[in-house]
Structure formats: C-alpha cells, structure tokens
C-alpha cells in the first residue's frame, strides 16, 4: 500500500507526536481535533502539551506544509484514531471519543483505506465497536478497507524516541489488515513489528500496564509492611533485587497518569468474576494517597494550621500531566486537614487548587513552610542542595515520598527526612 496522506484523529499526548513523526518522514498528515483551543494553538505553531522535542517537531512539520490541522477528518489513505478513553463513574471505560472519531471517519472512508485504532480499549472494541460504525459507510471491513488495532506503548517524557525504537504490535481484523498496518508504521518504526489479531493486541496493551500496576502495588504494600515491622523498605528492596529473578519496583505516593491507573479497570469491567488480583492491586494503589496523609499525621501529629508545602503535582517526574495524579489527591486531602497549604508544580505554574496558595518559584514555595512534602521526583527537585535550601526555609522536616533526596546529606544539615517504609529510627516532632 502507498501512504501519501494520513489523517490522525486526536492530537493529544499520542496523536500529535505520531502525526509529527509521520510528517518528519515526509508523509502529508492532517491532524484532527475537536477542541477549538487545541486547533487554534497548533495552527499558530504552539504545542498545548509538554513533551521534550515536540514543539520543534510541530513547528518544522507546519513550516514544511506536511502537517495541517482540521476540525474533522478529510479523505486520506490511512486513518489513525488516537483519542482518549477515560473512565466514567463506576470505573467503566468511556468509549464516547472512540465512537465519535469512528463516526467522523465514516463520510470520508474510501475503498482501499486503512483504519487503525490506537486508543487503549477494552478487549473486543475494534471488532465490536469500531468495525460496525465504519461499515455504516456501506464499505465492508476486510474487503473494502483494512482495520487494525495498534496500541501505543510509549513512555511520557520519552515519546518521540520510543515511538520509533519500541517494538510495535499490530492486530488486524484479518491478516491483510495487519500487513497493511505493518507497511504504515514500517515507515518509521525501527523496533520489531509483530503482527497478530486485533483482540490479542488489545489484550497485550492492557496486560502490560496491568502487570506494572500489580508490581507497583506490591512495592507499596511492602512499604506498609516495613513500617509495621521497623524496617527500611528501600534497603530491603535493594537486597531483594540482588536475587537474579526479583525486580521489585518503587513504593510511591500512588499510581497516576492516564494509563496504568486506568487500564486495569478495563479488564475488571470486562470480566469482574476472574480479576480479583487486578482489582486488589488497583485498590492498594488507589489507597496510597490516603495512606501517605495518614503516615504524615501519625508522625507529625495534627496538621491543622501547619504551613505545609507540596513539591510537585504531576503524576510522575518531568512531565506536565496532572491526570489522575496522586500528588493532586494528596494536596486535596491536606487541604481537608485544614493546614496552610502551598503547592508548587514547576511544569504547571498556573495550576491552582481552592484553599491552597500557588507558588511560582521554589523560593516562594518554601519560604514560609514548616514541612516540605516531596511528591514527584522532578529532575530539579533531585538536585536540591540542603546547604542552599536551609537559607531559604525554616522547615526542618521533609517527607520524601519518592525517595530522591540523599538522606544522609540532608540529615547532616539538620533535616529530618521521612520516607515511605522507613521506620527504622524515626521520631518526628515539629
Ligand atoms: N510508579 C511508582 N513506582 C514505580 C514506577 C512508577 O509508583 O516503580 C508510578 C509513577 O509515579 C506514576 C505511575 O506509576 O504515577 C505510572 O508511571 P509509569 O512511568 O510507570 O508509566 P506511564 O503511565 O507514564 O506509562 C505507562 C508505560 N507502560 C509500561 O511501562 C508498562 C508506557 O510504556 C505506556 O505506553 C503508557 O503507560 C501508556 O500510554 O499506556
């Protein structure tokens, strides 16, 4: 198949980098988004999300007339659906955007086209949801057009590199569809391209993120056990990981983002009777923000009227994404404890929370603080120097929920560093 023109529906964290990567490889791309703000911003060459390297790629693609932005899909050789699949009440997959994207493609779908669904979706979505919608065009899937599911598996913060280097799975509704998908992504993917059926590739995507969720849940549970038994979980994990077949992940303030905290629920929704472990892991990770606040209270007592500053609100280091962020949840819980809360997120300085002060610099964030809570391991927080910080704040207690500070350095400078799963020798008082 020849792909001279591709239409990418959904210009978020996945759709926009994908569109630009095709453009970078000389393909004409029409990027489609329903959000007028996104369209306006992109048409003026300004990227509405933060992903390293993306801004210059967009500018370049627009300048070379390889990327144009539109409200609705246009005729093309291939269509990629990369819209969000959030969850709605009851942790059920909200397929509204996928349905709307497929419906918008119907009027411009032509014989010989390829349609790829990239959005993370519950098993059977390609066959049972997208296929029947596209066939409203009076064209037959597998006969008149190809249809496949190919999940993105890129890590936010490293999307542009991983899009090219990662292995890619393409699941067709038939063999020809999978092969057509391989020709499409083969234009830039350097990793292995594996062909399978659409339901297998839907499951692969959900399995990867569920696997990680369950592994983070066990790390979080180990930190709770370490607290109970007077053990330093970080030391214990380091020792356990010397075992050649053990690789325990890091406990943290919870699991956020739009992927790992959401995707396992798609399995639970689809098959609640056989997903007890997946469900429990989700609950453990979802409870973690509450657990962090309780731990703080247990150690420093009543939080009311204390000046507390949280450093970082993003769902993980060095991204600007606040979706499902446990850090935001912890900040909200602290507000309910009636403390005087200051929030500081260097990647989203404009973000506000009712009843909290938003700081726009590190200095502003810590100058009045009694306690600092490090919630995200952003690069700039890792580099904090106790010698400099001590001249800018009276706070002597730091709760490092992500274990990025070198504890001994800070302790030598008179700080009390508190971490998850680290009850070996701690007695805190304000
Ligand atoms: N986290 C921990 N402890 C750890 C690792 C992570 O608490 O040891 C937390 C993070 O702080 C964050 C959350 O888990 O809140 C998720 O972060 P992540 O870096 O593990 O993953 P995501 O959500 O940014 O990206 C994942 C990736 N999936 C896997 O690694 C299996 C990525 O490859 C997927 O493309 C992406 O989900 C997606 O879009 O589905």
Coordinates of C-alpha atoms in Angstrom, one line a residue, residues 162-423:
X162 CA 10.1 5.4 22.0
X163 CA 7.6 5.8 19.1
X164 CA 10.5 4.9 16.7
X165 CA 12.5 2.5 18.8
X166 CA 9.9 0.4 20.6
X167 CA 8.5 -2.8 19.3
X168 CA 5.1 -2.3 17.8
X169 CA 2.2 -4.8 17.9
X170 CA -0.4 -4.6 15.1
X171 CA -3.5 -6.7 15.4
X172 CA -5.6 -6.9 12.3
X173 CA -9.2 -7.9 12.0
X174 CA -7.7 -10.2 9.3
X175 CA -4.2 -10.9 8.0
X176 CA -4.3 -8.3 5.2
X177 CA -5.2 -5.6 7.7
X178 CA -2.3 -6.4 10.0
X179 CA 0.1 -6.4 7.0
X180 CA -1.2 -3.0 5.8
X181 CA -0.6 -1.7 9.4
X182 CA 3.0 -3.0 9.2
X183 CA 3.5 -1.1 6.0
X184 CA 2.2 2.1 7.6
X185 CA 4.2 2.0 10.8
X186 CA 7.2 0.5 9.0
X187 CA 7.8 4.0 7.6
X188 CA 9.4 5.0 10.9
X189 CA 9.3 2.2 13.5
X190 CA 12.8 0.7 14.0
X191 CA 11.7 -1.8 16.7
X192 CA 10.3 -5.1 15.8
X193 CA 6.8 -5.1 14.3
X194 CA 4.7 -8.0 15.5
X195 CA 1.5 -9.0 13.7
X196 CA -1.4 -10.6 15.4
X197 CA -5.2 -10.4 15.6
X198 CA -7.0 -7.3 17.0
X199 CA -8.2 -8.8 20.2
X200 CA -4.7 -10.1 21.1
X201 CA -3.2 -6.7 20.6
X202 CA -5.9 -5.1 22.7
X203 CA -5.1 -7.5 25.5
X204 CA -1.4 -7.1 25.1
X205 CA -1.7 -3.4 25.8
X206 CA -3.9 -3.9 28.9
X207 CA -1.7 -6.7 30.2
X208 CA 1.5 -4.6 30.1
X209 CA 0.0 -1.8 32.1
X210 CA -1.8 -4.1 34.5
X211 CA 1.4 -6.0 35.1
X212 CA 3.1 -2.8 36.1
X213 CA 0.2 -1.7 38.3
X214 CA 0.3 -5.0 40.2
X215 CA 4.0 -4.8 40.6
X216 CA 3.8 -1.2 42.0
X217 CA 1.0 -2.3 44.3
X218 CA 3.2 -5.0 45.8
X219 CA 6.0 -2.4 46.3
X220 CA 3.5 -0.1 48.1
X221 CA 2.3 -3.0 50.2
X222 CA 5.9 -3.9 51.1
X223 CA 6.5 -0.3 52.3
X224 CA 3.5 -0.7 54.6
X225 CA 4.8 -3.9 56.0
X226 CA 8.3 -2.3 56.5
X227 CA 6.6 0.5 58.5
X228 CA 4.9 -2.1 60.7
X229 CA 8.0 -4.1 61.3
X230 CA 10.5 -1.3 61.8
X231 CA 12.3 -2.0 58.6
X232 CA 13.7 0.3 55.9
X233 CA 11.9 -0.9 52.8
X234 CA 14.5 0.7 50.4
X235 CA 17.3 -1.2 52.0
X236 CA 15.1 -4.4 51.9
X237 CA 14.2 -3.9 48.2
X238 CA 17.8 -3.3 47.3
X239 CA 18.9 -6.5 48.9
X240 CA 15.9 -8.5 47.5
X241 CA 16.7 -7.2 44.0
X242 CA 20.1 -8.8 44.1
X243 CA 18.2 -12.0 43.6
X244 CA 18.5 -12.8 39.8
X245 CA 14.8 -13.3 39.4
X246 CA 13.5 -10.5 41.6
X247 CA 12.9 -6.9 40.4
X248 CA 10.7 -5.0 42.9
X249 CA 9.6 -1.6 41.8
X250 CA 9.5 1.6 43.9
X251 CA 6.8 2.4 46.5
X252 CA 5.5 5.9 46.0
X253 CA 2.6 8.3 46.7
X254 CA 0.3 6.3 44.3
X255 CA -0.1 5.5 40.7
X256 CA -1.3 8.2 38.4
X257 CA -1.5 9.2 34.8
X258 CA -3.9 8.2 32.2
X259 CA -2.6 4.7 31.6
X260 CA -1.6 2.5 34.4
X261 CA -4.2 3.8 36.9
X262 CA -7.0 3.4 34.3
X263 CA -6.3 0.4 32.0
X264 CA -6.5 -2.4 34.6
X265 CA -10.1 -1.4 35.2
X266 CA -10.9 -2.3 31.6
X267 CA -10.2 -5.9 32.5
X268 CA -12.1 -5.7 35.7
X269 CA -15.1 -4.2 33.9
X270 CA -14.9 -6.8 31.1
X271 CA -14.5 -9.9 33.4
X272 CA -15.1 -9.0 37.1
X273 CA -15.5 -12.6 38.2
X274 CA -11.9 -13.6 37.2
X275 CA -9.9 -10.4 38.0
X276 CA -9.6 -10.4 41.9
X277 CA -5.8 -9.8 41.9
X278 CA -6.0 -7.0 39.4
X279 CA -8.9 -5.4 41.4
X280 CA -6.9 -5.6 44.7
X281 CA -3.8 -4.1 43.2
X282 CA -5.8 -1.2 41.9
X283 CA -7.3 -0.7 45.3
X284 CA -3.9 -0.8 47.0
X285 CA -2.5 1.9 44.6
X286 CA -5.7 4.0 44.8
X287 CA -5.5 4.0 48.6
X288 CA -1.9 5.2 48.6
X289 CA -2.6 8.9 48.8
X290 CA -4.7 8.4 51.8
X291 CA -2.0 6.2 53.3
X292 CA 0.6 9.0 52.7
X293 CA -1.5 11.5 54.6
X294 CA -2.2 9.2 57.4
X295 CA 1.5 8.4 57.7
X296 CA 2.3 12.1 57.9
X297 CA -0.3 12.6 60.6
X298 CA 0.9 9.6 62.6
X299 CA 4.4 11.1 62.6
X300 CA 3.9 14.8 63.0
X301 CA 0.5 14.9 64.6
X302 CA -2.4 17.2 63.8
X303 CA -1.8 19.0 60.5
X304 CA -4.3 21.9 61.2
X305 CA -2.7 25.3 60.9
X306 CA 0.7 24.0 60.0
X307 CA 2.4 25.5 56.9
X308 CA 2.9 22.7 54.5
X309 CA 4.4 22.9 51.1
X310 CA 4.0 20.2 48.5
X311 CA 6.6 20.0 45.8
X312 CA 5.4 18.5 42.6
X313 CA 1.8 17.7 41.4
X314 CA 2.4 15.9 38.1
X315 CA 1.7 12.2 38.0
X316 CA 5.4 11.4 37.6
X317 CA 8.7 13.1 37.1
X318 CA 9.4 15.7 34.4
X319 CA 6.0 15.7 32.7
X320 CA 3.3 18.4 33.0
X321 CA 0.5 15.8 33.1
X322 CA -1.8 16.0 36.1
X323 CA -4.3 13.4 35.1
X324 CA -5.2 11.0 37.9
X325 CA -2.2 12.4 39.7
X326 CA -1.9 11.0 43.3
X327 CA 0.1 14.2 44.2
X328 CA -3.0 16.3 43.4
X329 CA -5.1 14.0 45.5
X330 CA -2.7 14.2 48.4
X331 CA -2.8 18.0 48.2
X332 CA -6.6 18.0 48.3
X333 CA -6.5 15.7 51.3
X334 CA -4.1 18.1 53.1
X335 CA -6.5 21.0 52.4
X336 CA -9.2 18.9 54.2
X337 CA -6.9 18.6 57.2
X338 CA -7.0 22.5 57.4
X339 CA -3.3 23.1 57.1
X340 CA -2.0 26.2 55.3
X341 CA -1.1 24.5 52.0
X342 CA 1.3 25.9 49.4
X343 CA 1.6 24.0 46.1
X344 CA 4.4 24.2 43.6
X345 CA 4.5 22.4 40.3
X346 CA 7.3 23.8 38.1
X347 CA 5.7 22.2 34.9
X348 CA 2.3 23.7 35.6
X349 CA 2.9 27.0 37.5
X350 CA -0.6 28.3 36.6
X351 CA -2.3 25.3 38.3
X352 CA -4.4 26.3 41.3
X353 CA -6.4 24.4 44.0
X354 CA -9.1 26.1 46.0
X355 CA -7.8 27.0 49.5
X356 CA -4.2 26.5 48.6
X357 CA -1.5 29.1 47.7
X358 CA 0.1 28.5 44.3
X359 CA 3.8 29.3 44.4
X360 CA 5.6 30.2 41.2
X361 CA 9.1 29.5 42.3
X362 CA 10.9 27.2 44.6
X363 CA 11.8 30.1 46.9
X364 CA 8.2 31.3 47.0
X365 CA 7.1 27.8 47.8
X366 CA 9.3 27.1 50.8
X367 CA 9.9 30.4 52.5
X368 CA 7.0 30.1 55.0
X369 CA 6.9 26.3 55.3
X370 CA 7.1 24.2 58.4
X371 CA 7.1 20.9 56.5
X372 CA 8.0 20.1 52.9
X373 CA 6.4 17.1 51.1
X374 CA 8.2 15.9 48.0
X375 CA 5.6 14.2 45.8
X376 CA 7.2 14.0 42.4
X377 CA 10.9 13.2 41.6
X378 CA 11.3 16.0 39.1
X379 CA 14.9 16.5 38.0
X380 CA 15.1 19.9 39.6
X381 CA 14.0 18.5 43.0
X382 CA 16.6 15.8 42.8
X383 CA 19.2 18.5 42.5
X384 CA 18.1 20.4 45.6
X385 CA 21.1 21.2 47.8
X386 CA 20.5 21.2 51.6
X387 CA 23.1 24.0 52.0
X388 CA 21.2 26.3 49.8
X389 CA 17.7 25.3 50.9
X390 CA 18.4 25.8 54.6
X391 CA 19.0 29.6 54.0
X392 CA 15.5 29.8 52.3
X393 CA 13.2 28.0 54.7
X394 CA 12.7 27.3 58.4
X395 CA 11.3 23.8 57.5
X396 CA 13.3 21.1 59.0
X397 CA 11.1 18.2 58.2
X398 CA 10.9 16.8 54.6
X399 CA 8.6 13.9 53.7
X400 CA 10.3 12.5 50.6
X401 CA 7.6 10.2 49.3
X402 CA 9.5 9.4 46.1
X403 CA 12.9 8.8 47.8
X404 CA 15.0 11.1 45.6
X405 CA 16.9 13.0 48.2
X406 CA 20.2 11.6 49.6
X407 CA 19.0 11.2 53.1
X408 CA 22.5 11.3 54.8
X409 CA 23.3 14.7 53.1
X410 CA 20.2 16.3 54.4
X411 CA 20.5 14.8 57.8
X412 CA 24.0 16.1 58.1
X413 CA 22.5 19.5 57.5
X414 CA 20.0 19.1 60.4
X415 CA 17.0 17.9 58.4
X416 CA 14.6 15.1 59.4
X417 CA 13.9 13.1 56.3
X418 CA 10.9 11.0 56.3
X419 CA 10.3 8.3 53.7
X420 CA 7.7 5.7 52.9
X421 CA 8.6 2.3 54.5
X422 CA 11.4 3.8 56.6
X423 CA 10.5 3.4 60.3

